[in-house]
Amino acid sequence: MSKALQFYKYQGTGNDFVIIDNRTNNFKNNTKLVKKLCDPKFGIGADGLICLENSMNHDFKMVYFNADGHESSMCGNGGRCIVAFAKHLGIIEKHCTFEAVDGLHKAQIESNGQVQLKMSDVDEINNYDNNIVLDTGSPHFVSFIENVENIDVHKKGADIRYSDPFTKDGINVNFAHVEKDTLKIRTYERGVEDETLSCGTGVTAVAIAAADQKLISTNLINIKTPGGSLSVKFDKSTSGYENVWLIGPAKMVFKGEILC
Ligand SMILES: N[C@H](CCC[C@H](N)C(=O)O)C(=O)O
């Protein structure tokens, strides 16, 4: 017997998510169900699915699933969207602290509706064949190139994501171009296994990699993705980067019910 599931659809610079208010714990996730809900033909369609759940000591808890149905690492755009959703539900006003897979995140909603999300500190940055590998809550491979418009992101991204040493755990692959202090980025996302219009942890990774490579001279960076504009700010720390914030829009597109 099918049951009606209430859901909300959000997007943050075109990275889109099914969001479920699961404070009652009624939504029993499984890989097959999450994959179907994220499917554009047999379900709602999204890059990922997010459950908002109760937390003992903080405003709420975020549980993130990639479109392949598997629970995954931190989602920066999804983190900004769940904050906007928590405000919609009346759980928070302007500031919040929530639990996620990579620890606690502070966030605040600006008067223009943009959401500032505090990301994890970055303490390890590795070079790999003139590229950069780092983790901003999700693992990222960053390649600075001349022309991001013409690259085949799906093919080149999959080639790297399924190559040793990345094939076992996967990695998100970002192609970026620096123009003065603005970055243009396109991302192949693990777990979507395709290019997404934007990737929040990816944008954060590229901004920090550009600073670490001294390709930019500021610590407040404007980033253009195919889905829209984001900003990243951070401070240098003794071991890497801290006070890392991802800033940008997070919008409810629609809400609905789906039989499942
Ligand atoms: N697909 C990513 C998680 C979501 C990242 C992205 N949607 C973001 O905004 O950070 C991974 O499996 O590492």
PDB file of C-alpha atoms and ligand atoms in Angstrom:
ATOM      1  CA  MET A   1       0.000   0.000   0.000  1.00  0.00           C
ATOM      2  CA  SER A   2       1.628   3.300  -1.145  1.00  0.00           C
ATOM      3  CA  LYS A   3       1.954   6.107   1.374  1.00  0.00           C
ATOM      4  CA  ALA A   4       2.024   9.847   0.587  1.00  0.00           C
ATOM      5  CA  LEU A   5       5.374  11.443   1.471  1.00  0.00           C
ATOM      6  CA  GLN A   6       5.443  15.233   1.917  1.00  0.00           C
ATOM      7  CA  PHE A   7       8.623  16.810   0.523  1.00  0.00           C
ATOM      8  CA  TYR A   8      10.088  20.220  -0.284  1.00  0.00           C
ATOM      9  CA  LYS A   9      12.295  21.012  -3.298  1.00  0.00           C
ATOM     10  CA  TYR A  10      15.132  23.500  -2.771  1.00  0.00           C
ATOM     11  CA  GLN A  11      17.985  24.729  -4.918  1.00  0.00           C
ATOM     12  CA  GLY A  12      21.190  26.581  -4.118  1.00  0.00           C
ATOM     13  CA  THR A  13      22.753  27.998  -7.337  1.00  0.00           C
ATOM     14  CA  GLY A  14      21.140  25.181  -9.300  1.00  0.00           C
ATOM     15  CA  ASN A  15      22.351  22.328  -7.037  1.00  0.00           C
ATOM     16  CA  ASP A  16      18.970  20.867  -6.218  1.00  0.00           C
ATOM     17  CA  PHE A  17      17.656  18.823  -3.323  1.00  0.00           C
ATOM     18  CA  VAL A  18      14.603  16.986  -2.071  1.00  0.00           C
ATOM     19  CA  ILE A  19      14.274  18.011   1.598  1.00  0.00           C
ATOM     20  CA  ILE A  20      12.171  16.069   4.095  1.00  0.00           C
ATOM     21  CA  ASP A  21      11.100  17.231   7.569  1.00  0.00           C
ATOM     22  CA  ASN A  22      11.935  13.989   9.361  1.00  0.00           C
ATOM     23  CA  ARG A  23      11.669  15.213  12.970  1.00  0.00           C
ATOM     24  CA  THR A  24       9.073  12.474  13.572  1.00  0.00           C
ATOM     25  CA  ASN A  25      11.506   9.881  12.164  1.00  0.00           C
ATOM     26  CA  ASN A  26       8.697   8.531   9.936  1.00  0.00           C
ATOM     27  CA  PHE A  27      10.860   8.565   6.797  1.00  0.00           C
ATOM     28  CA  LYS A  28      12.702   5.253   6.749  1.00  0.00           C
ATOM     29  CA  ASN A  29      15.423   5.781   4.169  1.00  0.00           C
ATOM     30  CA  ASN A  30      16.832   3.027   1.996  1.00  0.00           C
ATOM     31  CA  THR A  31      19.099   3.276  -1.047  1.00  0.00           C
ATOM     32  CA  LYS A  32      16.444   2.178  -3.547  1.00  0.00           C
ATOM     33  CA  LEU A  33      13.850   4.685  -2.242  1.00  0.00           C
ATOM     34  CA  VAL A  34      16.257   7.655  -2.095  1.00  0.00           C
ATOM     35  CA  LYS A  35      17.560   6.876  -5.599  1.00  0.00           C
ATOM     36  CA  LYS A  36      13.961   6.740  -6.918  1.00  0.00           C
ATOM     37  CA  LEU A  37      13.018  10.040  -5.222  1.00  0.00           C
ATOM     38  CA  CYS A  38      16.051  11.709  -6.849  1.00  0.00           C
ATOM     39  CA  ASP A  39      15.258  10.243 -10.266  1.00  0.00           C
ATOM     40  CA  PRO A  40      13.885  12.896 -12.681  1.00  0.00           C
ATOM     41  CA  LYS A  41      11.659  10.377 -14.528  1.00  0.00           C
ATOM     42  CA  PHE A  42      10.465   7.967 -11.845  1.00  0.00           C
ATOM     43  CA  GLY A  43      10.622  10.365  -8.913  1.00  0.00           C
ATOM     44  CA  ILE A  44      10.988  14.065  -8.102  1.00  0.00           C
ATOM     45  CA  GLY A  45      14.478  14.631  -9.541  1.00  0.00           C
ATOM     46  CA  ALA A  46      17.403  16.109  -7.582  1.00  0.00           C
ATOM     47  CA  ASP A  47      21.172  15.991  -7.073  1.00  0.00           C
ATOM     48  CA  GLY A  48      20.583  14.808  -3.521  1.00  0.00           C
ATOM     49  CA  LEU A  49      18.109  14.235  -0.693  1.00  0.00           C
ATOM     50  CA  ILE A  50      18.324  15.829   2.753  1.00  0.00           C
ATOM     51  CA  CYS A  51      16.535  14.819   5.961  1.00  0.00           C
ATOM     52  CA  LEU A  52      16.071  17.434   8.685  1.00  0.00           C
ATOM     53  CA  GLU A  53      16.049  15.565  11.988  1.00  0.00           C
ATOM     54  CA  ASN A  54      15.903  16.450  15.681  1.00  0.00           C
ATOM     55  CA  SER A  55      19.148  16.998  17.569  1.00  0.00           C
ATOM     56  CA  MET A  56      19.613  16.612  21.345  1.00  0.00           C
ATOM     57  CA  ASN A  57      21.923  19.606  21.730  1.00  0.00           C
ATOM     58  CA  HIS A  58      21.612  21.737  18.613  1.00  0.00           C
ATOM     59  CA  ASP A  59      18.935  23.330  16.431  1.00  0.00           C
ATOM     60  CA  PHE A  60      18.624  20.306  14.132  1.00  0.00           C
ATOM     61  CA  LYS A  61      20.547  17.521  12.392  1.00  0.00           C
ATOM     62  CA  MET A  62      21.239  17.239   8.641  1.00  0.00           C
ATOM     63  CA  VAL A  63      21.471  13.807   6.974  1.00  0.00           C
ATOM     64  CA  TYR A  64      22.599  13.942   3.315  1.00  0.00           C
ATOM     65  CA  PHE A  65      22.173  11.379   0.529  1.00  0.00           C
ATOM     66  CA  ASN A  66      23.586  11.599  -2.997  1.00  0.00           C
ATOM     67  CA  ALA A  67      21.305  10.931  -5.988  1.00  0.00           C
ATOM     68  CA  ASP A  68      22.724   7.388  -6.143  1.00  0.00           C
ATOM     69  CA  GLY A  69      20.801   6.708  -2.916  1.00  0.00           C
ATOM     70  CA  HIS A  70      23.828   6.360  -0.638  1.00  0.00           C
ATOM     71  CA  GLU A  71      24.375   8.541   2.431  1.00  0.00           C
ATOM     72  CA  SER A  72      27.343  10.794   1.779  1.00  0.00           C
ATOM     73  CA  SER A  73      29.719  13.421   3.131  1.00  0.00           C
ATOM     74  CA  MET A  74      28.931  17.119   3.699  1.00  0.00           C
ATOM     75  CA  CYS A  75      26.965  19.105   1.154  1.00  0.00           C
ATOM     76  CA  GLY A  76      27.642  22.844   1.203  1.00  0.00           C
ATOM     77  CA  ASN A  77      24.762  23.972  -0.999  1.00  0.00           C
ATOM     78  CA  GLY A  78      22.477  21.509   0.778  1.00  0.00           C
ATOM     79  CA  GLY A  79      23.653  22.910   4.104  1.00  0.00           C
ATOM     80  CA  ARG A  80      22.579  26.371   3.049  1.00  0.00           C
ATOM     81  CA  CYS A  81      19.230  25.034   1.799  1.00  0.00           C
ATOM     82  CA  ILE A  82      18.436  23.153   5.036  1.00  0.00           C
ATOM     83  CA  VAL A  83      19.065  26.377   6.987  1.00  0.00           C
ATOM     84  CA  ALA A  84      16.521  28.202   4.798  1.00  0.00           C
ATOM     85  CA  PHE A  85      14.143  25.250   5.314  1.00  0.00           C
ATOM     86  CA  ALA A  86      14.591  25.362   9.094  1.00  0.00           C
ATOM     87  CA  LYS A  87      13.623  29.037   8.998  1.00  0.00           C
ATOM     88  CA  HIS A  88      10.559  28.164   6.863  1.00  0.00           C
ATOM     89  CA  LEU A  89       9.535  25.613   9.504  1.00  0.00           C
ATOM     90  CA  GLY A  90       9.964  28.189  12.269  1.00  0.00           C
ATOM     91  CA  ILE A  91      12.708  26.138  13.978  1.00  0.00           C
ATOM     92  CA  ILE A  92      15.169  29.044  13.754  1.00  0.00           C
ATOM     93  CA  GLU A  93      15.161  32.775  13.190  1.00  0.00           C
ATOM     94  CA  LYS A  94      18.462  34.236  11.864  1.00  0.00           C
ATOM     95  CA  HIS A  95      21.237  32.181  13.502  1.00  0.00           C
ATOM     96  CA  CYS A  96      21.609  28.447  14.056  1.00  0.00           C
ATOM     97  CA  THR A  97      23.992  25.627  14.822  1.00  0.00           C
ATOM     98  CA  PHE A  98      23.290  22.196  13.356  1.00  0.00           C
ATOM     99  CA  GLU A  99      24.854  18.744  13.326  1.00  0.00           C
ATOM    100  CA  ALA A 100      26.076  17.201  10.056  1.00  0.00           C
ATOM    101  CA  VAL A 101      28.217  14.243   9.101  1.00  0.00           C
ATOM    102  CA  ASP A 102      31.440  16.306   9.355  1.00  0.00           C
ATOM    103  CA  GLY A 103      30.590  17.967  12.675  1.00  0.00           C
ATOM    104  CA  LEU A 104      28.816  21.137  13.794  1.00  0.00           C
ATOM    105  CA  HIS A 105      27.995  24.005  11.453  1.00  0.00           C
ATOM    106  CA  LYS A 106      27.020  27.560  12.357  1.00  0.00           C
ATOM    107  CA  ALA A 107      24.908  29.463   9.848  1.00  0.00           C
ATOM    108  CA  GLN A 108      23.088  32.769   9.538  1.00  0.00           C
ATOM    109  CA  ILE A 109      20.435  34.112   7.211  1.00  0.00           C
ATOM    110  CA  GLU A 110      21.204  37.584   5.815  1.00  0.00           C
ATOM    111  CA  SER A 111      18.574  40.286   5.274  1.00  0.00           C
ATOM    112  CA  ASN A 112      18.808  39.640   1.513  1.00  0.00           C
ATOM    113  CA  GLY A 113      17.907  35.990   2.109  1.00  0.00           C
ATOM    114  CA  GLN A 114      21.404  34.710   1.361  1.00  0.00           C
ATOM    115  CA  VAL A 115      22.692  32.046   3.766  1.00  0.00           C
ATOM    116  CA  GLN A 116      26.191  32.107   5.249  1.00  0.00           C
ATOM    117  CA  LEU A 117      27.326  28.591   6.214  1.00  0.00           C
ATOM    118  CA  LYS A 118      30.458  27.919   8.282  1.00  0.00           C
ATOM    119  CA  MET A 119      32.391  25.056   6.741  1.00  0.00           C
ATOM    120  CA  SER A 120      34.911  22.715   8.369  1.00  0.00           C
ATOM    121  CA  ASP A 121      38.504  23.884   8.810  1.00  0.00           C
ATOM    122  CA  VAL A 122      40.919  22.672   6.119  1.00  0.00           C
ATOM    123  CA  ASP A 123      44.170  21.341   7.581  1.00  0.00           C
ATOM    124  CA  GLU A 124      45.508  19.140   4.794  1.00  0.00           C
ATOM    125  CA  ILE A 125      46.149  20.167   1.175  1.00  0.00           C
ATOM    126  CA  ASN A 126      47.966  17.736  -1.113  1.00  0.00           C
ATOM    127  CA  ASN A 127      49.397  18.142  -4.598  1.00  0.00           C
ATOM    128  CA  TYR A 128      48.678  15.488  -7.227  1.00  0.00           C
ATOM    129  CA  ASP A 129      50.239  15.853 -10.713  1.00  0.00           C
ATOM    130  CA  ASN A 130      50.014  19.690 -10.593  1.00  0.00           C
ATOM    131  CA  ASN A 131      46.478  19.455  -9.230  1.00  0.00           C
ATOM    132  CA  ILE A 132      45.255  19.920  -5.659  1.00  0.00           C
ATOM    133  CA  VAL A 133      43.386  17.427  -3.453  1.00  0.00           C
ATOM    134  CA  LEU A 134      41.682  18.595  -0.253  1.00  0.00           C
ATOM    135  CA  ASP A 135      38.605  17.898   1.863  1.00  0.00           C
ATOM    136  CA  THR A 136      36.098  20.646   2.704  1.00  0.00           C
ATOM    137  CA  GLY A 137      33.583  18.241   4.234  1.00  0.00           C
ATOM    138  CA  SER A 138      33.634  16.255   0.987  1.00  0.00           C
ATOM    139  CA  PRO A 139      36.750  15.177  -0.934  1.00  0.00           C
ATOM    140  CA  HIS A 140      37.724  17.361  -3.902  1.00  0.00           C
ATOM    141  CA  PHE A 141      40.197  17.232  -6.785  1.00  0.00           C
ATOM    142  CA  VAL A 142      40.949  20.719  -8.146  1.00  0.00           C
ATOM    143  CA  SER A 143      42.432  21.355 -11.599  1.00  0.00           C
ATOM    144  CA  PHE A 144      43.179  24.932 -12.708  1.00  0.00           C
ATOM    145  CA  ILE A 145      42.838  25.219 -16.494  1.00  0.00           C
ATOM    146  CA  GLU A 146      42.636  27.986 -19.119  1.00  0.00           C
ATOM    147  CA  ASN A 147      39.165  27.343 -20.520  1.00  0.00           C
ATOM    148  CA  VAL A 148      36.379  25.844 -18.386  1.00  0.00           C
ATOM    149  CA  GLU A 149      33.684  26.538 -20.995  1.00  0.00           C
ATOM    150  CA  ASN A 150      34.844  23.943 -23.498  1.00  0.00           C
ATOM    151  CA  ILE A 151      35.958  21.057 -21.319  1.00  0.00           C
ATOM    152  CA  ASP A 152      33.952  17.790 -21.355  1.00  0.00           C
ATOM    153  CA  VAL A 153      33.320  17.789 -17.586  1.00  0.00           C
ATOM    154  CA  HIS A 154      31.418  14.497 -17.600  1.00  0.00           C
ATOM    155  CA  LYS A 155      34.141  12.553 -19.404  1.00  0.00           C
ATOM    156  CA  LYS A 156      37.197  14.227 -17.846  1.00  0.00           C
ATOM    157  CA  GLY A 157      35.571  14.210 -14.409  1.00  0.00           C
ATOM    158  CA  ALA A 158      34.667  10.527 -14.575  1.00  0.00           C
ATOM    159  CA  ASP A 159      38.161   9.636 -15.861  1.00  0.00           C
ATOM    160  CA  ILE A 160      39.690  11.171 -12.716  1.00  0.00           C
ATOM    161  CA  ARG A 161      36.976   9.996 -10.294  1.00  0.00           C
ATOM    162  CA  TYR A 162      37.359   6.368 -11.463  1.00  0.00           C
ATOM    163  CA  SER A 163      41.148   6.427 -11.648  1.00  0.00           C
ATOM    164  CA  ASP A 164      43.561   5.175  -8.999  1.00  0.00           C
ATOM    165  CA  PRO A 165      43.864   6.194  -6.176  1.00  0.00           C
ATOM    166  CA  PHE A 166      40.376   7.756  -6.220  1.00  0.00           C
ATOM    167  CA  THR A 167      38.218   4.965  -7.620  1.00  0.00           C
ATOM    168  CA  LYS A 168      37.614   3.161  -4.278  1.00  0.00           C
ATOM    169  CA  ASP A 169      36.055   6.035  -2.331  1.00  0.00           C
ATOM    170  CA  GLY A 170      35.393   8.389  -5.233  1.00  0.00           C
ATOM    171  CA  ILE A 171      36.162  12.115  -5.363  1.00  0.00           C
ATOM    172  CA  ASN A 172      34.458  15.254  -6.688  1.00  0.00           C
ATOM    173  CA  VAL A 173      36.352  16.841  -9.593  1.00  0.00           C
ATOM    174  CA  ASN A 174      36.501  20.626 -10.124  1.00  0.00           C
ATOM    175  CA  PHE A 175      37.805  22.455 -13.203  1.00  0.00           C
ATOM    176  CA  ALA A 176      38.522  26.106 -12.450  1.00  0.00           C
ATOM    177  CA  HIS A 177      39.823  29.249 -14.129  1.00  0.00           C
ATOM    178  CA  VAL A 178      41.088  32.306 -12.258  1.00  0.00           C
ATOM    179  CA  GLU A 179      40.252  35.755 -13.682  1.00  0.00           C
ATOM    180  CA  LYS A 180      41.726  38.417 -11.404  1.00  0.00           C
ATOM    181  CA  ASP A 181      40.079  37.615  -8.036  1.00  0.00           C
ATOM    182  CA  THR A 182      37.059  35.825  -9.519  1.00  0.00           C
ATOM    183  CA  LEU A 183      36.908  32.085 -10.105  1.00  0.00           C
ATOM    184  CA  LYS A 184      34.897  30.230 -12.738  1.00  0.00           C
ATOM    185  CA  ILE A 185      34.213  26.619 -11.759  1.00  0.00           C
ATOM    186  CA  ARG A 186      32.551  23.525 -13.214  1.00  0.00           C
ATOM    187  CA  THR A 187      32.193  20.372 -11.108  1.00  0.00           C
ATOM    188  CA  TYR A 188      31.736  16.633 -11.672  1.00  0.00           C
ATOM    189  CA  GLU A 189      30.021  15.394  -8.526  1.00  0.00           C
ATOM    190  CA  ARG A 190      30.616  12.003  -6.902  1.00  0.00           C
ATOM    191  CA  GLY A 191      27.356  10.204  -6.240  1.00  0.00           C
ATOM    192  CA  VAL A 192      25.586  12.136  -8.979  1.00  0.00           C
ATOM    193  CA  GLU A 193      28.220  10.877 -11.398  1.00  0.00           C
ATOM    194  CA  ASP A 194      27.719  13.846 -13.642  1.00  0.00           C
ATOM    195  CA  GLU A 195      28.289  17.592 -13.795  1.00  0.00           C
ATOM    196  CA  THR A 196      26.076  19.575 -11.425  1.00  0.00           C
ATOM    197  CA  LEU A 197      25.303  23.272 -11.885  1.00  0.00           C
ATOM    198  CA  SER A 198      27.149  24.054  -8.687  1.00  0.00           C
ATOM    199  CA  CYS A 199      28.864  22.280  -5.781  1.00  0.00           C
ATOM    200  CA  GLY A 200      29.231  24.121  -2.479  1.00  0.00           C
ATOM    201  CA  THR A 201      32.057  22.085  -0.964  1.00  0.00           C
ATOM    202  CA  GLY A 202      33.658  22.189  -4.421  1.00  0.00           C
ATOM    203  CA  VAL A 203      33.493  25.968  -4.655  1.00  0.00           C
ATOM    204  CA  THR A 204      34.988  26.133  -1.165  1.00  0.00           C
ATOM    205  CA  ALA A 205      37.771  23.721  -2.137  1.00  0.00           C
ATOM    206  CA  VAL A 206      38.676  25.703  -5.259  1.00  0.00           C
ATOM    207  CA  ALA A 207      38.738  29.017  -3.389  1.00  0.00           C
ATOM    208  CA  ILE A 208      41.095  27.631  -0.739  1.00  0.00           C
ATOM    209  CA  ALA A 209      43.256  25.871  -3.337  1.00  0.00           C
ATOM    210  CA  ALA A 210      43.562  29.121  -5.325  1.00  0.00           C
ATOM    211  CA  ALA A 211      44.640  30.989  -2.177  1.00  0.00           C
ATOM    212  CA  ASP A 212      47.088  28.232  -1.250  1.00  0.00           C
ATOM    213  CA  GLN A 213      48.599  28.364  -4.737  1.00  0.00           C
ATOM    214  CA  LYS A 214      48.736  32.171  -4.480  1.00  0.00           C
ATOM    215  CA  LEU A 215      46.582  32.484  -7.603  1.00  0.00           C
ATOM    216  CA  ILE A 216      44.429  35.078  -5.838  1.00  0.00           C
ATOM    217  CA  SER A 217      45.242  37.921  -3.484  1.00  0.00           C
ATOM    218  CA  THR A 218      42.090  38.179  -1.380  1.00  0.00           C
ATOM    219  CA  ASN A 219      40.350  36.035   1.236  1.00  0.00           C
ATOM    220  CA  LEU A 220      36.828  36.960   0.110  1.00  0.00           C
ATOM    221  CA  ILE A 221      36.396  35.332  -3.280  1.00  0.00           C
ATOM    222  CA  ASN A 222      33.540  35.615  -5.786  1.00  0.00           C
ATOM    223  CA  ILE A 223      32.870  32.424  -7.676  1.00  0.00           C
ATOM    224  CA  LYS A 224      30.840  31.886 -10.826  1.00  0.00           C
ATOM    225  CA  THR A 225      29.262  28.457 -11.361  1.00  0.00           C
ATOM    226  CA  PRO A 226      26.912  27.508 -14.224  1.00  0.00           C
ATOM    227  CA  GLY A 227      24.069  27.707 -11.666  1.00  0.00           C
ATOM    228  CA  GLY A 228      24.895  31.108 -10.213  1.00  0.00           C
ATOM    229  CA  SER A 229      27.285  33.075  -7.986  1.00  0.00           C
ATOM    230  CA  LEU A 230      28.667  32.150  -4.579  1.00  0.00           C
ATOM    231  CA  SER A 231      31.257  33.693  -2.262  1.00  0.00           C
ATOM    232  CA  VAL A 232      33.809  32.072   0.026  1.00  0.00           C
ATOM    233  CA  LYS A 233      35.744  33.762   2.833  1.00  0.00           C
ATOM    234  CA  PHE A 234      38.367  32.277   5.139  1.00  0.00           C
ATOM    235  CA  ASP A 235      41.367  33.032   7.347  1.00  0.00           C
ATOM    236  CA  LYS A 236      44.816  31.459   7.084  1.00  0.00           C
ATOM    237  CA  SER A 237      45.635  29.414  10.197  1.00  0.00           C
ATOM    238  CA  THR A 238      48.903  27.925  11.392  1.00  0.00           C
ATOM    239  CA  SER A 239      47.885  24.513   9.991  1.00  0.00           C
ATOM    240  CA  GLY A 240      45.751  25.525   7.006  1.00  0.00           C
ATOM    241  CA  TYR A 241      42.520  27.517   6.768  1.00  0.00           C
ATOM    242  CA  GLU A 242      39.810  28.328   9.342  1.00  0.00           C
ATOM    243  CA  ASN A 243      36.696  30.515   9.673  1.00  0.00           C
ATOM    244  CA  VAL A 244      35.702  29.216   6.253  1.00  0.00           C
ATOM    245  CA  TRP A 245      32.267  30.516   5.162  1.00  0.00           C
ATOM    246  CA  LEU A 246      30.236  29.655   2.051  1.00  0.00           C
ATOM    247  CA  ILE A 247      27.744  32.387   1.129  1.00  0.00           C
ATOM    248  CA  GLY A 248      24.919  32.345  -1.398  1.00  0.00           C
ATOM    249  CA  PRO A 249      21.215  31.935  -2.192  1.00  0.00           C
ATOM    250  CA  ALA A 250      19.034  29.024  -1.095  1.00  0.00           C
ATOM    251  CA  LYS A 251      15.513  28.922  -2.478  1.00  0.00           C
ATOM    252  CA  MET A 252      12.393  26.790  -2.057  1.00  0.00           C
ATOM    253  CA  VAL A 253      11.184  25.863  -5.570  1.00  0.00           C
ATOM    254  CA  PHE A 254       8.031  23.900  -4.656  1.00  0.00           C
ATOM    255  CA  LYS A 255       6.563  21.497  -2.123  1.00  0.00           C
ATOM    256  CA  GLY A 256       4.493  18.421  -2.770  1.00  0.00           C
ATOM    257  CA  GLU A 257       3.498  14.885  -1.989  1.00  0.00           C
ATOM    258  CA  ILE A 258       4.767  11.752  -3.674  1.00  0.00           C
ATOM    259  CA  LEU A 259       3.395   8.213  -3.370  1.00  0.00           C
ATOM    260  CA  CYS A 260       6.063   5.761  -2.286  1.00  0.00           C
TER     261      CYS A 260
HETATM  262  N1  LIG B   1      28.363  14.695  -3.999  1.00  0.00           N
HETATM  263  C1  LIG B   1      29.210  15.078  -2.871  1.00  0.00           C
HETATM  264  C2  LIG B   1      28.346  15.542  -1.677  1.00  0.00           C
HETATM  265  C3  LIG B   1      27.540  16.758  -2.039  1.00  0.00           C
HETATM  266  C4  LIG B   1      28.422  17.890  -2.411  1.00  0.00           C
HETATM  267  C5  LIG B   1      27.757  19.063  -3.092  1.00  0.00           C
HETATM  268  N2  LIG B   1      26.375  18.920  -3.482  1.00  0.00           N
HETATM  269  C6  LIG B   1      27.926  20.312  -2.249  1.00  0.00           C
HETATM  270  O1  LIG B   1      27.143  21.281  -2.416  1.00  0.00           O
HETATM  271  O2  LIG B   1      28.882  20.348  -1.453  1.00  0.00           O
HETATM  272  C7  LIG B   1      30.039  13.895  -2.417  1.00  0.00           C
HETATM  273  O3  LIG B   1      29.553  12.778  -2.481  1.00  0.00           O
HETATM  274  O4  LIG B   1      31.165  14.133  -1.968  1.00  0.00           O
END
